[in-house]
PDB file of C-alpha atoms in Angstrom:
ATOM      1  CA  UNK A 120      -1.684  19.209  29.402  1.00  0.00           C
ATOM      2  CA  UNK A 121       0.026  21.617  26.988  1.00  0.00           C
ATOM      3  CA  UNK A 122      -0.982  25.013  25.514  1.00  0.00           C
ATOM      4  CA  UNK A 123      -1.922  25.935  21.868  1.00  0.00           C
ATOM      5  CA  UNK A 124      -3.209  29.366  20.705  1.00  0.00           C
ATOM      6  CA  UNK A 125      -4.649  30.640  17.261  1.00  0.00           C
ATOM      7  CA  UNK A 126      -4.738  27.251  15.637  1.00  0.00           C
ATOM      8  CA  UNK A 127      -7.684  25.075  14.368  1.00  0.00           C
ATOM      9  CA  UNK A 128      -6.889  21.379  15.207  1.00  0.00           C
ATOM     10  CA  UNK A 129      -8.811  18.719  13.759  1.00  0.00           C
ATOM     11  CA  UNK A 130      -8.225  15.302  14.872  1.00  0.00           C
ATOM     12  CA  UNK A 131      -9.353  12.169  12.476  1.00  0.00           C
ATOM     13  CA  UNK A 132      -9.275   8.888  14.299  1.00  0.00           C
ATOM     14  CA  UNK A 133      -8.353   5.970  11.825  1.00  0.00           C
ATOM     15  CA  UNK A 134      -7.932   3.251  14.403  1.00  0.00           C
ATOM     16  CA  UNK A 135      -8.322   2.858  18.350  1.00  0.00           C
ATOM     17  CA  UNK A 136      -9.488   5.843  20.734  1.00  0.00           C
ATOM     18  CA  UNK A 137      -8.101   8.974  22.094  1.00  0.00           C
ATOM     19  CA  UNK A 138      -9.310  10.779  25.189  1.00  0.00           C
ATOM     20  CA  UNK A 139      -9.217  14.318  25.341  1.00  0.00           C
ATOM     21  CA  UNK A 140      -9.472  17.016  28.319  1.00  0.00           C
ATOM     22  CA  UNK A 141      -9.099  20.527  28.224  1.00  0.00           C
ATOM     23  CA  UNK A 142      -8.856  23.619  30.422  1.00  0.00           C
ATOM     24  CA  UNK A 143     -12.626  24.425  29.467  1.00  0.00           C
ATOM     25  CA  UNK A 144     -13.536  21.328  31.380  1.00  0.00           C
ATOM     26  CA  UNK A 145     -14.388  19.404  28.136  1.00  0.00           C
ATOM     27  CA  UNK A 146     -13.480  15.706  28.243  1.00  0.00           C
ATOM     28  CA  UNK A 147     -14.240  12.886  25.695  1.00  0.00           C
ATOM     29  CA  UNK A 148     -13.112   9.907  24.273  1.00  0.00           C
ATOM     30  CA  UNK A 149     -13.085   9.950  20.380  1.00  0.00           C
ATOM     31  CA  UNK A 150     -12.997   6.643  18.357  1.00  0.00           C
ATOM     32  CA  UNK A 151     -12.630   5.450  14.847  1.00  0.00           C
ATOM     33  CA  UNK A 152     -15.075   7.167  12.483  1.00  0.00           C
ATOM     34  CA  UNK A 153     -14.635  10.085  14.969  1.00  0.00           C
ATOM     35  CA  UNK A 154     -13.727  14.048  14.102  1.00  0.00           C
ATOM     36  CA  UNK A 155     -12.626  16.229  16.789  1.00  0.00           C
ATOM     37  CA  UNK A 156     -12.013  20.030  16.337  1.00  0.00           C
ATOM     38  CA  UNK A 157     -10.276  22.258  19.091  1.00  0.00           C
ATOM     39  CA  UNK A 158     -10.424  26.039  18.099  1.00  0.00           C
ATOM     40  CA  UNK A 159      -7.497  27.194  20.480  1.00  0.00           C
ATOM     41  CA  UNK A 160      -8.272  30.591  19.731  1.00  0.00           C
ATOM     42  CA  UNK A 161      -6.883  33.042  22.681  1.00  0.00           C
ATOM     43  CA  UNK A 162      -5.359  30.012  24.446  1.00  0.00           C
ATOM     44  CA  UNK A 163      -6.020  26.572  25.510  1.00  0.00           C
ATOM     45  CA  UNK A 164      -4.797  23.923  27.648  1.00  0.00           C
ATOM     46  CA  UNK A 165      -5.201  20.116  26.746  1.00  0.00           C
ATOM     47  CA  UNK A 166      -4.074  16.639  26.378  1.00  0.00           C
ATOM     48  CA  UNK A 167      -4.960  13.753  24.330  1.00  0.00           C
ATOM     49  CA  UNK A 168      -3.940  10.297  25.811  1.00  0.00           C
ATOM     50  CA  UNK A 169      -4.420   6.793  24.572  1.00  0.00           C
ATOM     51  CA  UNK A 170      -5.750   5.174  27.740  1.00  0.00           C
ATOM     52  CA  UNK A 171      -6.297   1.819  26.638  1.00  0.00           C
ATOM     53  CA  UNK A 172      -3.620  -0.973  25.413  1.00  0.00           C
ATOM     54  CA  UNK A 173      -4.990  -0.982  21.941  1.00  0.00           C
ATOM     55  CA  UNK A 174      -2.811   1.093  19.239  1.00  0.00           C
ATOM     56  CA  UNK A 175      -4.206   4.349  18.264  1.00  0.00           C
ATOM     57  CA  UNK A 176      -3.801   5.551  14.907  1.00  0.00           C
ATOM     58  CA  UNK A 177      -5.105   9.209  13.919  1.00  0.00           C
ATOM     59  CA  UNK A 178      -4.260  12.125  11.497  1.00  0.00           C
ATOM     60  CA  UNK A 179      -4.013  15.456  13.075  1.00  0.00           C
ATOM     61  CA  UNK A 180      -4.407  18.426  10.972  1.00  0.00           C
ATOM     62  CA  UNK A 181      -3.398  22.127  12.097  1.00  0.00           C
ATOM     63  CA  UNK A 182      -5.103  24.840  10.234  1.00  0.00           C
ATOM     64  CA  UNK A 183      -4.478  28.715  10.847  1.00  0.00           C
ATOM     65  CA  UNK A 184      -7.767  30.116  11.659  1.00  0.00           C
ATOM     66  CA  UNK A 185      -8.911  33.138   9.860  1.00  0.00           C
ATOM     67  CA  UNK A 186      -8.391  35.495  12.254  1.00  0.00           C
ATOM     68  CA  UNK A 187      -6.228  35.714  15.665  1.00  0.00           C
ATOM     69  CA  UNK A 188      -7.673  35.978  19.256  1.00  0.00           C
ATOM     70  CA  UNK A 189     -11.124  34.029  18.852  1.00  0.00           C
ATOM     71  CA  UNK A 190     -12.579  32.364  21.636  1.00  0.00           C
ATOM     72  CA  UNK A 191     -11.527  28.663  21.979  1.00  0.00           C
ATOM     73  CA  UNK A 192     -14.154  25.858  21.507  1.00  0.00           C
ATOM     74  CA  UNK A 193     -14.532  22.129  21.189  1.00  0.00           C
ATOM     75  CA  UNK A 194     -16.650  19.914  19.075  1.00  0.00           C
ATOM     76  CA  UNK A 195     -16.527  16.208  18.105  1.00  0.00           C
ATOM     77  CA  UNK A 196     -18.834  14.254  15.758  1.00  0.00           C
ATOM     78  CA  UNK A 197     -19.193  10.729  14.521  1.00  0.00           C
ATOM     79  CA  UNK A 198     -19.142  10.005  10.666  1.00  0.00           C
ATOM     80  CA  UNK A 199     -20.070   6.416  10.300  1.00  0.00           C
ATOM     81  CA  UNK A 200     -18.395   4.321   7.723  1.00  0.00           C
ATOM     82  CA  UNK A 201     -21.542   4.073   5.750  1.00  0.00           C
ATOM     83  CA  UNK A 202     -21.690   7.703   5.005  1.00  0.00           C
ATOM     84  CA  UNK A 203     -17.901   7.806   3.735  1.00  0.00           C
ATOM     85  CA  UNK A 204     -18.522   4.873   1.288  1.00  0.00           C
ATOM     86  CA  UNK A 205     -18.067   5.808  -2.182  1.00  0.00           C
ATOM     87  CA  UNK A 206     -18.899   9.035  -1.740  1.00  0.00           C
ATOM     88  CA  UNK A 207     -17.236  12.442  -0.327  1.00  0.00           C
ATOM     89  CA  UNK A 208     -18.381  12.822   3.158  1.00  0.00           C
ATOM     90  CA  UNK A 209     -18.215  16.753   4.562  1.00  0.00           C
ATOM     91  CA  UNK A 210     -16.401  16.333   8.044  1.00  0.00           C
ATOM     92  CA  UNK A 211     -15.269  19.972   8.640  1.00  0.00           C
ATOM     93  CA  UNK A 212     -16.162  23.325   7.052  1.00  0.00           C
ATOM     94  CA  UNK A 213     -16.695  27.006   7.722  1.00  0.00           C
ATOM     95  CA  UNK A 214     -20.103  27.076   8.036  1.00  0.00           C
ATOM     96  CA  UNK A 215     -20.872  23.550   9.827  1.00  0.00           C
ATOM     97  CA  UNK A 216     -23.043  22.583   6.796  1.00  0.00           C
ATOM     98  CA  UNK A 217     -24.270  19.132   6.221  1.00  0.00           C
ATOM     99  CA  UNK A 218     -23.771  18.494  10.115  1.00  0.00           C
ATOM    100  CA  UNK A 219     -19.749  18.897   9.716  1.00  0.00           C
ATOM    101  CA  UNK A 220     -17.514  20.186  12.497  1.00  0.00           C
ATOM    102  CA  UNK A 221     -17.547  24.108  12.164  1.00  0.00           C
ATOM    103  CA  UNK A 222     -13.682  25.486  11.279  1.00  0.00           C
ATOM    104  CA  UNK A 223     -12.814  28.906  11.544  1.00  0.00           C
ATOM    105  CA  UNK A 224     -11.216  28.947   8.206  1.00  0.00           C
ATOM    106  CA  UNK A 225     -12.349  28.995   4.503  1.00  0.00           C
ATOM    107  CA  UNK A 226     -11.843  25.245   4.024  1.00  0.00           C
ATOM    108  CA  UNK A 227     -14.027  21.968   3.248  1.00  0.00           C
ATOM    109  CA  UNK A 228     -12.791  18.724   4.315  1.00  0.00           C
ATOM    110  CA  UNK A 229     -14.180  15.466   3.074  1.00  0.00           C
ATOM    111  CA  UNK A 230     -13.561  11.552   4.133  1.00  0.00           C
ATOM    112  CA  UNK A 231     -13.883   9.061   1.767  1.00  0.00           C
ATOM    113  CA  UNK A 232     -13.888   5.390   2.003  1.00  0.00           C
ATOM    114  CA  UNK A 233     -13.542   4.388  -1.971  1.00  0.00           C
ATOM    115  CA  UNK A 234     -13.941   0.803  -3.205  1.00  0.00           C
ATOM    116  CA  UNK A 235     -11.390  -0.407  -5.777  1.00  0.00           C
ATOM    117  CA  UNK A 236     -12.320   0.615  -9.249  1.00  0.00           C
ATOM    118  CA  UNK A 237     -14.678   3.553  -8.070  1.00  0.00           C
ATOM    119  CA  UNK A 238     -14.073   7.283  -8.757  1.00  0.00           C
ATOM    120  CA  UNK A 239     -15.050  10.447  -7.470  1.00  0.00           C
ATOM    121  CA  UNK A 240     -15.151  13.977  -8.745  1.00  0.00           C
ATOM    122  CA  UNK A 241     -14.870  17.342  -7.113  1.00  0.00           C
ATOM    123  CA  UNK A 242     -14.783  20.465  -8.998  1.00  0.00           C
ATOM    124  CA  UNK A 243     -12.890  23.272  -8.001  1.00  0.00           C
ATOM    125  CA  UNK A 244     -13.867  27.051  -8.065  1.00  0.00           C
ATOM    126  CA  UNK A 245     -11.426  29.075  -9.590  1.00  0.00           C
ATOM    127  CA  UNK A 246      -8.724  30.336  -7.348  1.00  0.00           C
ATOM    128  CA  UNK A 247      -9.227  27.327  -4.978  1.00  0.00           C
ATOM    129  CA  UNK A 248      -6.666  24.741  -4.254  1.00  0.00           C
ATOM    130  CA  UNK A 249      -6.790  20.795  -2.985  1.00  0.00           C
ATOM    131  CA  UNK A 250      -4.806  18.574  -0.926  1.00  0.00           C
ATOM    132  CA  UNK A 251      -5.261  14.707  -0.912  1.00  0.00           C
ATOM    133  CA  UNK A 252      -3.975  12.725   2.206  1.00  0.00           C
ATOM    134  CA  UNK A 253      -4.267   8.944   1.488  1.00  0.00           C
ATOM    135  CA  UNK A 254      -4.931   6.958   4.645  1.00  0.00           C
ATOM    136  CA  UNK A 255      -4.664   3.508   3.369  1.00  0.00           C
ATOM    137  CA  UNK A 256      -4.940   1.639  -0.200  1.00  0.00           C
ATOM    138  CA  UNK A 257      -3.781   3.106  -3.260  1.00  0.00           C
ATOM    139  CA  UNK A 258      -5.734   6.262  -5.198  1.00  0.00           C
ATOM    140  CA  UNK A 259      -5.172   7.861  -8.688  1.00  0.00           C
ATOM    141  CA  UNK A 260      -5.610  11.434  -8.305  1.00  0.00           C
ATOM    142  CA  UNK A 261      -5.844  13.043 -11.935  1.00  0.00           C
ATOM    143  CA  UNK A 262      -3.251  10.775 -13.217  1.00  0.00           C
ATOM    144  CA  UNK A 263      -0.889  10.506 -10.338  1.00  0.00           C
ATOM    145  CA  UNK A 264      -0.583   7.482  -8.197  1.00  0.00           C
ATOM    146  CA  UNK A 265      -0.676   7.719  -4.396  1.00  0.00           C
ATOM    147  CA  UNK A 266      -0.097   4.925  -1.802  1.00  0.00           C
ATOM    148  CA  UNK A 267      -0.755   4.651   1.803  1.00  0.00           C
ATOM    149  CA  UNK A 268       0.662   7.818   3.597  1.00  0.00           C
ATOM    150  CA  UNK A 269       1.178   9.916   0.680  1.00  0.00           C
ATOM    151  CA  UNK A 270      -0.234  13.305   0.134  1.00  0.00           C
ATOM    152  CA  UNK A 271      -0.696  15.586  -3.053  1.00  0.00           C
ATOM    153  CA  UNK A 272      -1.136  19.315  -3.270  1.00  0.00           C
ATOM    154  CA  UNK A 273      -3.541  20.466  -6.255  1.00  0.00           C
ATOM    155  CA  UNK A 274      -3.530  23.861  -7.791  1.00  0.00           C
ATOM    156  CA  UNK A 275      -4.697  25.322 -11.326  1.00  0.00           C
ATOM    157  CA  UNK A 276      -6.887  22.186 -11.875  1.00  0.00           C
ATOM    158  CA  UNK A 277     -10.534  22.957 -12.420  1.00  0.00           C
ATOM    159  CA  UNK A 278     -11.608  19.491 -10.934  1.00  0.00           C
ATOM    160  CA  UNK A 279     -10.213  16.296  -9.408  1.00  0.00           C
ATOM    161  CA  UNK A 280     -10.892  12.694 -10.496  1.00  0.00           C
ATOM    162  CA  UNK A 281     -10.117  10.473  -7.428  1.00  0.00           C
ATOM    163  CA  UNK A 282      -9.987   6.665  -8.499  1.00  0.00           C
ATOM    164  CA  UNK A 283      -9.304   3.735  -5.811  1.00  0.00           C
ATOM    165  CA  UNK A 284      -6.834   1.458  -7.655  1.00  0.00           C
ATOM    166  CA  UNK A 285      -6.744  -0.895  -4.510  1.00  0.00           C
ATOM    167  CA  UNK A 286      -7.259  -4.147  -5.779  1.00  0.00           C
ATOM    168  CA  UNK A 287      -9.498  -5.776  -3.436  1.00  0.00           C
ATOM    169  CA  UNK A 288      -9.651  -3.067  -0.780  1.00  0.00           C
ATOM    170  CA  UNK A 289     -10.650   0.386  -0.429  1.00  0.00           C
ATOM    171  CA  UNK A 290      -8.558   3.514  -0.524  1.00  0.00           C
ATOM    172  CA  UNK A 291      -9.393   5.774   2.448  1.00  0.00           C
ATOM    173  CA  UNK A 292      -8.565   9.615   2.269  1.00  0.00           C
ATOM    174  CA  UNK A 293      -9.081  13.033   3.312  1.00  0.00           C
ATOM    175  CA  UNK A 294      -9.864  15.915   0.688  1.00  0.00           C
ATOM    176  CA  UNK A 295      -9.219  19.526   1.596  1.00  0.00           C
ATOM    177  CA  UNK A 296     -10.823  22.097  -0.741  1.00  0.00           C
ATOM    178  CA  UNK A 297      -8.576  25.499   0.175  1.00  0.00           C
ATOM    179  CA  UNK A 298      -8.891  29.041  -0.285  1.00  0.00           C
TER     180      UNK A 298
END
C-alpha cells in the first residue's frame, strides 16, 4: 500500500491482469480491455499487484484534477475490443457520457484498435489540445509517423487525421482531448 492525493489516475490494461486494493475497502482485478479510474482526492492508500505468473502490460495515466480536496473514489469499466475496432471509443470523460469512466478534469480519453489503412478523424474545438499515445503498431497522425510506444502532443490543429499504417496488423492507441 502507498498513498496518493489530488490526482486522477487511469489504468489501461493492454495484457494480463492487475489486482487493486485501497483504503476505501475496494478490491478488483482488472484485465485486458479494462480501464480503472481512481480519484485520489483528499488522500487514499492503495496497491496494484500482478498476482499471476503471466506478464502484465499497462499504461497508467496521471491527470491533475480540476480542484484539490475532492472526495476519493474508484471506478472500473470494461471496453470490449469490438467497441474500439475502427472507431474512437470514449473511455474517460468529465461527465461520464457514453458509459465512460468519470474523471474530475476537462478531458476526454478515447481508445482505438485501427486496422491497417483505416483512418479516423477528430475535430478539436478552438483552444483544445491533444495527446496521442501509441500502444502498438504504426500510426500516421497529421503526416507524422508514430511507432510502438511513441506519444505526440498536438496544439493549434483544428482536426486530427489518424491512419493506421501497421501492415497486416492494427494500431492500438489512446487519444486525449484536453483543455
